[in-house]
Short mmCIF file of C-alpha atoms (C1' of nucleotides) in Angstrom, two decimals:
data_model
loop_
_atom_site.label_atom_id
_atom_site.label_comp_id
_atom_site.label_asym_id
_atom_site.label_seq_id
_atom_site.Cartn_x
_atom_site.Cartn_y
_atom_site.Cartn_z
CA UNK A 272 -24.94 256.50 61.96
CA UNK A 273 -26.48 258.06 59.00
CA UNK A 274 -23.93 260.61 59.05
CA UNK A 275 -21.15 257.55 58.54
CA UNK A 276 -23.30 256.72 54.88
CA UNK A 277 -23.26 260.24 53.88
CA UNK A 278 -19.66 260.32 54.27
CA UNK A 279 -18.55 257.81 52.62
CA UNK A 280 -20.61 258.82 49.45
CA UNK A 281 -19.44 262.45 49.98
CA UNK A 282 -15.75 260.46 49.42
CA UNK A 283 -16.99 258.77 46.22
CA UNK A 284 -18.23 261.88 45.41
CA UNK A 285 -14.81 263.40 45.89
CA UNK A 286 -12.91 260.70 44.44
CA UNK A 287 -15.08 261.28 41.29
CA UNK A 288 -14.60 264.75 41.32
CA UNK A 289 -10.96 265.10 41.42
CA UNK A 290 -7.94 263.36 41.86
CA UNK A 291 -6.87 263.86 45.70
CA UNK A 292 -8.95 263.12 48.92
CA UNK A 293 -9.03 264.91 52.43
CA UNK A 294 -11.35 264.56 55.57
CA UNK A 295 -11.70 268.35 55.21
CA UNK A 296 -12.96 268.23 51.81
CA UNK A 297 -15.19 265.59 52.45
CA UNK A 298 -16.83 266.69 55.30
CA UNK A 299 -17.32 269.87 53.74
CA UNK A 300 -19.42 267.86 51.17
CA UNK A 301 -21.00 266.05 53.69
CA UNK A 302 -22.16 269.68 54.85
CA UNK A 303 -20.69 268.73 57.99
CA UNK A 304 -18.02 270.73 60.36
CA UNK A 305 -14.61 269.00 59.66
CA UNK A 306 -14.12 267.39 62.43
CA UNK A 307 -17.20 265.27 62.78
CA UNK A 308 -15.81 262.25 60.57
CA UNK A 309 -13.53 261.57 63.86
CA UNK A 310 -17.26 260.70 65.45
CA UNK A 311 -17.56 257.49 62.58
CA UNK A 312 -13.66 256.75 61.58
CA UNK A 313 -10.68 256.11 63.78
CA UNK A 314 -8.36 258.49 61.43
CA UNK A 315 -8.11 259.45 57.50
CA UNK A 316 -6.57 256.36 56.96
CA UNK A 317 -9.93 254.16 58.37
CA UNK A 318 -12.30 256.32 56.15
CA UNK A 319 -10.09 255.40 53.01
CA UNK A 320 -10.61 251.71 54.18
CA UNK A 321 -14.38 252.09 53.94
CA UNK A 322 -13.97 253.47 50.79
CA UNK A 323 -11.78 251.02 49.42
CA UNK A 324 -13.81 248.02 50.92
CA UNK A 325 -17.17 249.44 49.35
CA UNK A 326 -14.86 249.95 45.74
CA UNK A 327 -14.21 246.28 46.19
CA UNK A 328 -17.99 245.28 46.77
CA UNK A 329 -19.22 247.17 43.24
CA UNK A 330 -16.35 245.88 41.39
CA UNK A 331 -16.41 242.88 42.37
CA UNK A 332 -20.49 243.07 41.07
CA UNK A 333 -18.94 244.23 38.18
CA UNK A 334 -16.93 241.22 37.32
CA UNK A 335 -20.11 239.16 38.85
CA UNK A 336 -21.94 240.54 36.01
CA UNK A 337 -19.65 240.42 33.49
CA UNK A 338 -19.27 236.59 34.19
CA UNK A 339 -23.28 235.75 34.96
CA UNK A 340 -24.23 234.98 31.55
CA UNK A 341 -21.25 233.13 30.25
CA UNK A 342 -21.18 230.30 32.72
CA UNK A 343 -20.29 227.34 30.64
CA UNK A 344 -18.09 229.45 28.97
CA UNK A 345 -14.99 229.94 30.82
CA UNK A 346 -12.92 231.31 27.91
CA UNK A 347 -15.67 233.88 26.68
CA UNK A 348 -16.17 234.76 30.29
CA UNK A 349 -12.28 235.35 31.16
CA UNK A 350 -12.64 238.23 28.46
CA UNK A 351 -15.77 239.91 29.44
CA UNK A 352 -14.38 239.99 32.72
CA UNK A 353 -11.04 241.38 32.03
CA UNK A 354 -12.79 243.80 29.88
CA UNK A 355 -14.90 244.86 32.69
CA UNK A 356 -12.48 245.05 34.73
CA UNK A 357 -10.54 247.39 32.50
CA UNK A 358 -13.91 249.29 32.40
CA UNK A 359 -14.13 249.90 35.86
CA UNK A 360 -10.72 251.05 36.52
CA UNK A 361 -11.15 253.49 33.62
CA UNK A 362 -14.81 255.26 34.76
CA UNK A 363 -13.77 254.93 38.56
CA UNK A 364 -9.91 255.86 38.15
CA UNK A 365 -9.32 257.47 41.40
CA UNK A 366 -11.51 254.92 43.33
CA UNK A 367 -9.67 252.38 41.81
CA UNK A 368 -6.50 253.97 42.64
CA UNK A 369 -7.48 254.33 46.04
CA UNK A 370 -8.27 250.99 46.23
CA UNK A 371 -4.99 249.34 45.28
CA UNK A 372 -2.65 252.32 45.92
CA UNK A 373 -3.07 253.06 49.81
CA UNK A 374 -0.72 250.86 51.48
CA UNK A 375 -4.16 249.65 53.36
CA UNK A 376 -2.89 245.94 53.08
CA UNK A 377 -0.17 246.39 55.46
CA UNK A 378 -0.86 245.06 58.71
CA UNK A 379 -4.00 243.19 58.32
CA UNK A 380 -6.19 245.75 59.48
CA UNK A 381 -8.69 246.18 57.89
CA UNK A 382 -10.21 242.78 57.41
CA UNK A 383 -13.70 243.47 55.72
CA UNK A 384 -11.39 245.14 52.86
CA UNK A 385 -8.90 242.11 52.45
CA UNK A 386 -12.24 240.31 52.23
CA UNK A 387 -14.13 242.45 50.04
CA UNK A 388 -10.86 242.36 47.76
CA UNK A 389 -10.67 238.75 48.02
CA UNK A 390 -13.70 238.32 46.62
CA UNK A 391 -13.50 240.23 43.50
CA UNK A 392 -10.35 237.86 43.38
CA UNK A 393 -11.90 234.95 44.04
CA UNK A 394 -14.42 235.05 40.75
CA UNK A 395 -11.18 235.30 38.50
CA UNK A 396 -10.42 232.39 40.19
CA UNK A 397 -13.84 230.49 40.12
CA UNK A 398 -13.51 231.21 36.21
CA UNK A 399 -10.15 229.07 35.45
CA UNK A 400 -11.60 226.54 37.44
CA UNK A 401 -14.36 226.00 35.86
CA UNK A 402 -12.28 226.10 32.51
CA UNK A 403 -10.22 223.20 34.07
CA UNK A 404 -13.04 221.19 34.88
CA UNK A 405 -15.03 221.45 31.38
CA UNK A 406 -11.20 220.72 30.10
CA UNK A 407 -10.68 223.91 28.04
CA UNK A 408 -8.36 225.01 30.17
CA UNK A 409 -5.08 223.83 31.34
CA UNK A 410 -4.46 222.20 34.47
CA UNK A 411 -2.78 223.88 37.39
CA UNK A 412 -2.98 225.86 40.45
CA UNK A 413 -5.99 228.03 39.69
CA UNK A 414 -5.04 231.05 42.46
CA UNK A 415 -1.58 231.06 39.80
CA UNK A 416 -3.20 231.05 36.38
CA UNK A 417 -5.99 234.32 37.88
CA UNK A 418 -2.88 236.12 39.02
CA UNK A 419 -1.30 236.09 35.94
CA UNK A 420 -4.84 237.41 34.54
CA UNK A 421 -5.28 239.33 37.64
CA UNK A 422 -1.72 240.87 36.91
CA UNK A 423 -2.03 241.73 33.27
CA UNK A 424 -5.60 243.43 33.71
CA UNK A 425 -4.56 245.64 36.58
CA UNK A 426 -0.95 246.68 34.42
CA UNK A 427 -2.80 247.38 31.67
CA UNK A 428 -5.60 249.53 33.86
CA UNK A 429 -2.58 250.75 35.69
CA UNK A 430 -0.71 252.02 32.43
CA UNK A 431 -3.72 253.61 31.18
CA UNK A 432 -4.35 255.39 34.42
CA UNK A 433 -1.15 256.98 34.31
CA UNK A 434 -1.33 257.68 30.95
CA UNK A 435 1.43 255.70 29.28
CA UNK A 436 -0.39 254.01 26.64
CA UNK A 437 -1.44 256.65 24.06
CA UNK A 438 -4.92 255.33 23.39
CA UNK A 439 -7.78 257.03 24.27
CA UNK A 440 -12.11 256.32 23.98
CA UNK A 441 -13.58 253.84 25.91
CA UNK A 442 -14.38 251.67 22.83
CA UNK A 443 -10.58 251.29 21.83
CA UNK A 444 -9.40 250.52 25.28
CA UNK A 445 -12.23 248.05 25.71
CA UNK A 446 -10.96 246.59 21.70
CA UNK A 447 -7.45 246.37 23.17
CA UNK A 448 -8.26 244.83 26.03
CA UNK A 449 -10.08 242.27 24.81
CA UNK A 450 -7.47 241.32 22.37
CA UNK A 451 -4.68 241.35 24.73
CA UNK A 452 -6.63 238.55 26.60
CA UNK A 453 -7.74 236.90 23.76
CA UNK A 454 -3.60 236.87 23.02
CA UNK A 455 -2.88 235.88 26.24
CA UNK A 456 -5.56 232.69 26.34
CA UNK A 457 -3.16 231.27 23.23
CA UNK A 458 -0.23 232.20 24.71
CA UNK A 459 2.71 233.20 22.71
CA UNK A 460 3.98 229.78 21.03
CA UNK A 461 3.56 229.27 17.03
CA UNK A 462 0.63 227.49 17.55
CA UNK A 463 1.06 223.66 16.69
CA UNK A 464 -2.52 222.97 14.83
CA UNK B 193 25.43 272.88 36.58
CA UNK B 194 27.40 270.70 38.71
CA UNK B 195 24.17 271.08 41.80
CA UNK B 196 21.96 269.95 38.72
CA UNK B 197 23.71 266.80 39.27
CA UNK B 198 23.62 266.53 43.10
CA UNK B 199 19.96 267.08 43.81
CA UNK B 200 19.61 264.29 41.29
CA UNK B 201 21.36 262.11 43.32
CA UNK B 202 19.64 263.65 46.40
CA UNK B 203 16.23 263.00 44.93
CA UNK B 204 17.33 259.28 44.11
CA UNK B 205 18.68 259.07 48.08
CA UNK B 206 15.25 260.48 48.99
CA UNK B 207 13.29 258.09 47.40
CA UNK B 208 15.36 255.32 48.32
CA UNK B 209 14.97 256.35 52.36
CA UNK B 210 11.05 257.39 51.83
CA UNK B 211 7.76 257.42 50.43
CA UNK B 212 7.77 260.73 49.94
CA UNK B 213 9.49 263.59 47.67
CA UNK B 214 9.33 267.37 48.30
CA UNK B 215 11.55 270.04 46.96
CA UNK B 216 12.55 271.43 49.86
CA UNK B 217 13.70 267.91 51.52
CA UNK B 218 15.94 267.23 47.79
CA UNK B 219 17.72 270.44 48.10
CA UNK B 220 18.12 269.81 51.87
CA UNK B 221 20.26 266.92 51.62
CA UNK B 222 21.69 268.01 48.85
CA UNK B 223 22.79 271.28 51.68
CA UNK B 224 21.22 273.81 49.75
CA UNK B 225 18.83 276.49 50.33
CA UNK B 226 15.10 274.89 49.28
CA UNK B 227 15.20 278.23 46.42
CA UNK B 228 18.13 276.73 45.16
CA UNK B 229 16.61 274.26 42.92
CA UNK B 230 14.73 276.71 41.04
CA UNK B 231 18.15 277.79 39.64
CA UNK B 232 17.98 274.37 37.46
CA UNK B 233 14.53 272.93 37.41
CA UNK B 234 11.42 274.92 36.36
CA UNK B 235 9.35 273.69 39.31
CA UNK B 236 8.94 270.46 40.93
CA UNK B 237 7.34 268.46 38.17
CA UNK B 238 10.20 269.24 36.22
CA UNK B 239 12.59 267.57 38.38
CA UNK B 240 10.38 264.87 38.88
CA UNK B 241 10.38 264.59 35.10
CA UNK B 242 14.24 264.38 35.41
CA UNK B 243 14.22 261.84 37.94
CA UNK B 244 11.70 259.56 36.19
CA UNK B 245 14.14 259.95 33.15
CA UNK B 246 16.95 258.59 34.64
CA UNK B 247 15.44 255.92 36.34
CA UNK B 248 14.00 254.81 32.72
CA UNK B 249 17.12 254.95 31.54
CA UNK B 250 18.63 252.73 34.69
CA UNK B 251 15.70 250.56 33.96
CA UNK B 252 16.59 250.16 30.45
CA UNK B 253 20.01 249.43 31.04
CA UNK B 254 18.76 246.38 33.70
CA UNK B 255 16.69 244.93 31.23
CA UNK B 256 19.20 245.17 28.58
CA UNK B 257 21.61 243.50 30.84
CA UNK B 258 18.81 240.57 31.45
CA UNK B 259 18.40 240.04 27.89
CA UNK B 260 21.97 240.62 26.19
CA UNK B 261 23.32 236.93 26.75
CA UNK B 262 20.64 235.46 25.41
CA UNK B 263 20.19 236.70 21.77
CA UNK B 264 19.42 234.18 20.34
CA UNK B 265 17.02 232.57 22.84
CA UNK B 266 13.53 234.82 22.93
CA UNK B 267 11.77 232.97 25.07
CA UNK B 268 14.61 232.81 27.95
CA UNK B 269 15.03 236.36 27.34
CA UNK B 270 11.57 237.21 27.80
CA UNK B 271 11.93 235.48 31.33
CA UNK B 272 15.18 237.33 32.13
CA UNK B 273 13.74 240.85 31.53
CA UNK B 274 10.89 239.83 33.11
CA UNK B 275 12.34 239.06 36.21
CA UNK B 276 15.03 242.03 36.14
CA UNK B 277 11.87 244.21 35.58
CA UNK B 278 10.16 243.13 38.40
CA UNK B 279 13.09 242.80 40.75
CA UNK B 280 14.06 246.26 39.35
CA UNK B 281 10.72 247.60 40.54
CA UNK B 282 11.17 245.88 43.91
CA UNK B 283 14.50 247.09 44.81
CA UNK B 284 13.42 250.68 43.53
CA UNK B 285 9.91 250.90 44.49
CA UNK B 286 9.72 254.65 45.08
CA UNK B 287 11.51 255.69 42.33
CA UNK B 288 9.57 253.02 39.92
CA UNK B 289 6.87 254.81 41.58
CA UNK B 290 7.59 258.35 40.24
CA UNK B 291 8.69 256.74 36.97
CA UNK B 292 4.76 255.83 36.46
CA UNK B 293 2.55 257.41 38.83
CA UNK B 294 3.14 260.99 38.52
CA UNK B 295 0.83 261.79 35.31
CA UNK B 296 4.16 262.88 33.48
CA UNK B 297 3.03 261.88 30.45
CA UNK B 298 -0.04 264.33 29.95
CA UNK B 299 0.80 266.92 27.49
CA UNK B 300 3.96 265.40 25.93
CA UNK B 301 5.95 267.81 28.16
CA UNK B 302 9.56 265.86 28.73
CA UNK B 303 10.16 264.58 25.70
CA UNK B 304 13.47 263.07 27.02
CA UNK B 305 11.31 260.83 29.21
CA UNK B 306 8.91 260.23 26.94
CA UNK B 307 12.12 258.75 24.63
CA UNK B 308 13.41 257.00 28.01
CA UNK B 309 10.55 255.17 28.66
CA UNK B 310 9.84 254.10 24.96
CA UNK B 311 13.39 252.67 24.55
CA UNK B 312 13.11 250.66 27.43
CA UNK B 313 10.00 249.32 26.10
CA UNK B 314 11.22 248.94 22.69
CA UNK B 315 13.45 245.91 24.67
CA UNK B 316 10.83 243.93 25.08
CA UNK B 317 9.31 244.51 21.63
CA UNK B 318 12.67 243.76 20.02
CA UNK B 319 12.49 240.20 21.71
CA UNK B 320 9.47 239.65 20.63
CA UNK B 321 10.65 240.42 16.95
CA UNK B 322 13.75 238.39 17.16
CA UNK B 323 11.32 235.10 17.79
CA UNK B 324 8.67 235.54 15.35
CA UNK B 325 11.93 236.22 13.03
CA UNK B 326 13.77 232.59 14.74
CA UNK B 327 10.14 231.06 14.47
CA UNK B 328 9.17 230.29 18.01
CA UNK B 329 7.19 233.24 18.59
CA UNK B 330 3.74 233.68 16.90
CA UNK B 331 3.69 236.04 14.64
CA UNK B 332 1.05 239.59 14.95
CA UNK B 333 1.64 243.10 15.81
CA UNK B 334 5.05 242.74 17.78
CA UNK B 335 4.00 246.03 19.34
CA UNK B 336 0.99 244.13 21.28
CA UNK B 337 2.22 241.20 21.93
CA UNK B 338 5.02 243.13 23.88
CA UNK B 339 2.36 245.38 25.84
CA UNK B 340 0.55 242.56 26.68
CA UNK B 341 4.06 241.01 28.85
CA UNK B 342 4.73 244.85 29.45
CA UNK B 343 1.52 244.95 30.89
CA UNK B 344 1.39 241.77 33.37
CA UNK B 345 4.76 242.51 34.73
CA UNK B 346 4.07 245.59 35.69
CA UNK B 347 0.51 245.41 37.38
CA UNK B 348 3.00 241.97 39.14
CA UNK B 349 4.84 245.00 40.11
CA UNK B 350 2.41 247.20 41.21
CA UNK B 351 0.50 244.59 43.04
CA UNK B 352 3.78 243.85 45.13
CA UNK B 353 4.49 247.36 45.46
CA UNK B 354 1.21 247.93 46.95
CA UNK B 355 0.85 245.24 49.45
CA UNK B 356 -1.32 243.22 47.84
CA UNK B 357 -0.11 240.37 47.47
CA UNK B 358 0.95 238.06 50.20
CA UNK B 359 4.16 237.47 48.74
CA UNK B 360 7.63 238.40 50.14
CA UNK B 361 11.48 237.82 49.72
CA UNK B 362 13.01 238.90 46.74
CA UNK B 363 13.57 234.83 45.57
CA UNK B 364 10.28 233.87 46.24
CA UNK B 365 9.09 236.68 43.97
CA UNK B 366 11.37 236.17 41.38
CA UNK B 367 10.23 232.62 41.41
CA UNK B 368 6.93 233.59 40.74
CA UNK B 369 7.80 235.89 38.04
CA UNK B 370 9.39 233.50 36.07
CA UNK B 371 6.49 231.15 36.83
CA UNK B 372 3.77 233.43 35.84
CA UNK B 373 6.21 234.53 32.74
CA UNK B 374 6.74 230.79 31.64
CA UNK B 375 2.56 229.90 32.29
CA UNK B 376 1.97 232.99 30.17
CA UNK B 377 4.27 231.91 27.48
CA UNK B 378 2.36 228.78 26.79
CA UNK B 379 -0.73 230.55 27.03
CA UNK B 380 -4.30 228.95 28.69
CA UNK B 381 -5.52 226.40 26.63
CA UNK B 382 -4.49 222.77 26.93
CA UNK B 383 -1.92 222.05 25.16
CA UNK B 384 -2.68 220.30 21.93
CA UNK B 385 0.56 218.30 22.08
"C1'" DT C 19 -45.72 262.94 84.91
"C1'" DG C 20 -41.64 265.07 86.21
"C1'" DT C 21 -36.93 265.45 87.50
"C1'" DA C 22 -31.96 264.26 87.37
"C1'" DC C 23 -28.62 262.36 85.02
"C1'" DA C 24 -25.82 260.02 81.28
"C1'" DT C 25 -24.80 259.45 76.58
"C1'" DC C 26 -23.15 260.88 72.47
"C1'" DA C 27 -23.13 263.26 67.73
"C1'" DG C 28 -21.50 267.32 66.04
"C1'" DT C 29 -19.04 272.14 66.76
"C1'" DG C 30 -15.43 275.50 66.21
"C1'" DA C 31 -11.18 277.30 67.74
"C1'" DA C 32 -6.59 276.11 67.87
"C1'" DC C 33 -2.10 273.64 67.07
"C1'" DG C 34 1.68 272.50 64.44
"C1'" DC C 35 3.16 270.98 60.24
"C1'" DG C 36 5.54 271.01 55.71
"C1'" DC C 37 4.79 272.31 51.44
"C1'" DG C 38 5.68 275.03 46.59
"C1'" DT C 39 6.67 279.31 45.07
"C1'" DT C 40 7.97 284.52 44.90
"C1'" DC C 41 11.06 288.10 45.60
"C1'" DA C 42 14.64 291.28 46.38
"C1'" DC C 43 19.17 290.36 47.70
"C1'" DT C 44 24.37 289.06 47.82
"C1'" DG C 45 28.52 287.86 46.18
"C1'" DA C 46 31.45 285.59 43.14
"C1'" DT C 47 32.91 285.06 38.36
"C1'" DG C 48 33.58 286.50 33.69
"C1'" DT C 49 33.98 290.10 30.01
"C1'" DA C 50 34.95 294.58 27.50
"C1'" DC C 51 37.61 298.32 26.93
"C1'" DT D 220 46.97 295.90 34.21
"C1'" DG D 221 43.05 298.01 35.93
"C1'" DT D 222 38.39 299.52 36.02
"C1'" DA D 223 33.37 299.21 35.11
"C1'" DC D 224 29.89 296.46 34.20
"C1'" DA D 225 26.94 292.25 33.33
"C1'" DT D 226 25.78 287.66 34.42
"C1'" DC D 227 24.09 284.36 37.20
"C1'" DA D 228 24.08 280.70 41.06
"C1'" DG D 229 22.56 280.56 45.49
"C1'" DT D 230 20.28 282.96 49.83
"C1'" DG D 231 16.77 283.75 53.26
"C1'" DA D 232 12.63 285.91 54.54
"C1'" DA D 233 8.01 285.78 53.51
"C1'" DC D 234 3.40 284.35 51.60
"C1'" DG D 235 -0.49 281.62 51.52
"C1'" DC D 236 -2.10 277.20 51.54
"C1'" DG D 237 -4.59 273.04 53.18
"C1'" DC D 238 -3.90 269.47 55.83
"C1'" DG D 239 -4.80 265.85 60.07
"C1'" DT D 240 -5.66 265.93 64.63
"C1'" DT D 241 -6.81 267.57 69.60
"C1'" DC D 242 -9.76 269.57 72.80
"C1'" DA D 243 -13.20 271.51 75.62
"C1'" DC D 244 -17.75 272.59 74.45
"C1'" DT D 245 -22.95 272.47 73.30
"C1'" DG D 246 -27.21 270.69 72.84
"C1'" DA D 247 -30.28 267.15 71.78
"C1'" DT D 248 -31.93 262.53 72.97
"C1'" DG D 249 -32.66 258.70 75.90
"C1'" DT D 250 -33.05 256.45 80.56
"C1'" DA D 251 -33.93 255.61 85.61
"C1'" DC D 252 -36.48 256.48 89.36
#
DNA sequence: TGTACATCAGTGAACGCGCGTTCACTGATGTAC
DNA sequence: TGTACATCAGTGAACGCGCGTTCACTGATGTAC
């Protein structure tokens, strides 16, 4: 039971450390003989799951916080949480990549992650709504208008992580960001005021 | 030289079959001892290198294709690459993979694919240009307006690459694309007209 | 209170795997005189 | 034209690696009577 816990930080641990993640590794961390992870997790695959799932939960109390003070502001809130977002994937790289780049979404195993990454989808969501209902922003499906948001946050995070975008400092990716949104709120038209 | 050329090919047959890449599978289909390749590539991340330079370069060509017969129409040509990019990444998933996700573009090793990549993206920037120039594009840093569309196609991409979307068939996608590309276009706020 | 048994978390040896890379080599092709 | 040599693409054995997973096991803890 407790041994389940300590492995799964022992994988954040890893995942913070470097760039790859075995059971071996992490069990070693977890001071633990290699095979006893097969006592709390079906396979590898299972254990990245976990991991995933609980990378969902934090980031999606990210965005929570990003959002909580901005309420009856949809538009101002759309940017903090785009630029949190950005911030997470940046200071949690290899979580993040483990939690979008695993192929866990397959089968629909898994359920607690789809959940846990619904979630952090769902307050993208419950952010255009509430710009459609105060009327500052358009009308719509909602699930459409946060993918497109959803879509251009996790590129950008995406491009950074891989290092195709040659900016660098936390500050300047956090200044970009929030002018990409801020770009993408207008939209691209010559504006007609 | 001329085996230069076929494990090339056999790399691009690999990743179309696979997930996976290894030197010794490349020089196996290409019926060659797994030594062999060191004859033309420094290691393995130098034919990766190679192989993510071509496929920029195939990529370029797709989105060039998208855009050419519509010159003089920006904002239909921003659709049209958009979708070509995204069905591009589709129909090559792997090898879109290893054109992005291989950490390729640390040192500024591989020039040549540094070049590859940038012209491709200079496409999209060059559309931009033409319709601030024709006066239906806004005008501002041509450069960021152009990451910010580089950037939502691609995390599209990614996100369909990855599963995590619930999304399939290539005209259902494509449809979506071109919706996300025409909301994104007119930007979030309600429209003053 | 004491005995017999079941449960179950963790162990450590072993298996089989494919990988990237090295090294001394072979054998064909080209070049100089 | 013929000989001696250099070049160089490709070979195949070998190294060392870490991995995920299996298996029979140990030893502690809990439970039933």
């Amino acid at each position: 039971m407790i041994l389940r816990r300590t492995l799964l930080d022992a994988a954040r641990q890893a995942l913070a450390d470097g760039n790859t993640i075995s059971l071996r590794d992490i069990a070693r961390r977890a001071g633990v003989s290699h095979t006893a992870p097969y006592r709390h997790f079906a396979d590898k695959e299972a254990l990245l799951a976990a991991v995933a799932e609980e990378g969902f939960v934090k980031f999606g109390q990210c965005l929570q916080e990003a959002k909580a003070s901005l309420e009856n502001r949809p538009l101002q809130a759309l940017q903090a949480t785009g630029v949190a977002y950005v911030r997470y994937a940046i200071q949690h790289s290899t979580h993040y990549r483990v939690m979008f780049g695993q192929n866990l979404y397959r089968c629909g195993e898994y359920p607690a992650l789809l959940d846990a990454s619904g979630a952090a989808f769902e307050i993208l969501v419950s952010i255009i709504e509430a710009g459609q209902v105060q009327g500052t922003i358009k009308s719509g499906e909602a699930q459409q208008l946060a993918l497109g948001a959803w879509a251009q946050v996790h590129g950008l995070a995406m491009l950074l992580l891989d290092g195709q975008l040659a900016v660098s400092g936390l500050e300047n990716i956090e200044a970009m960001t929030q002018q990409m949104i801020q770009s993408s709120i207008q939209g691209l038209l010559v504006s007609s005021g």
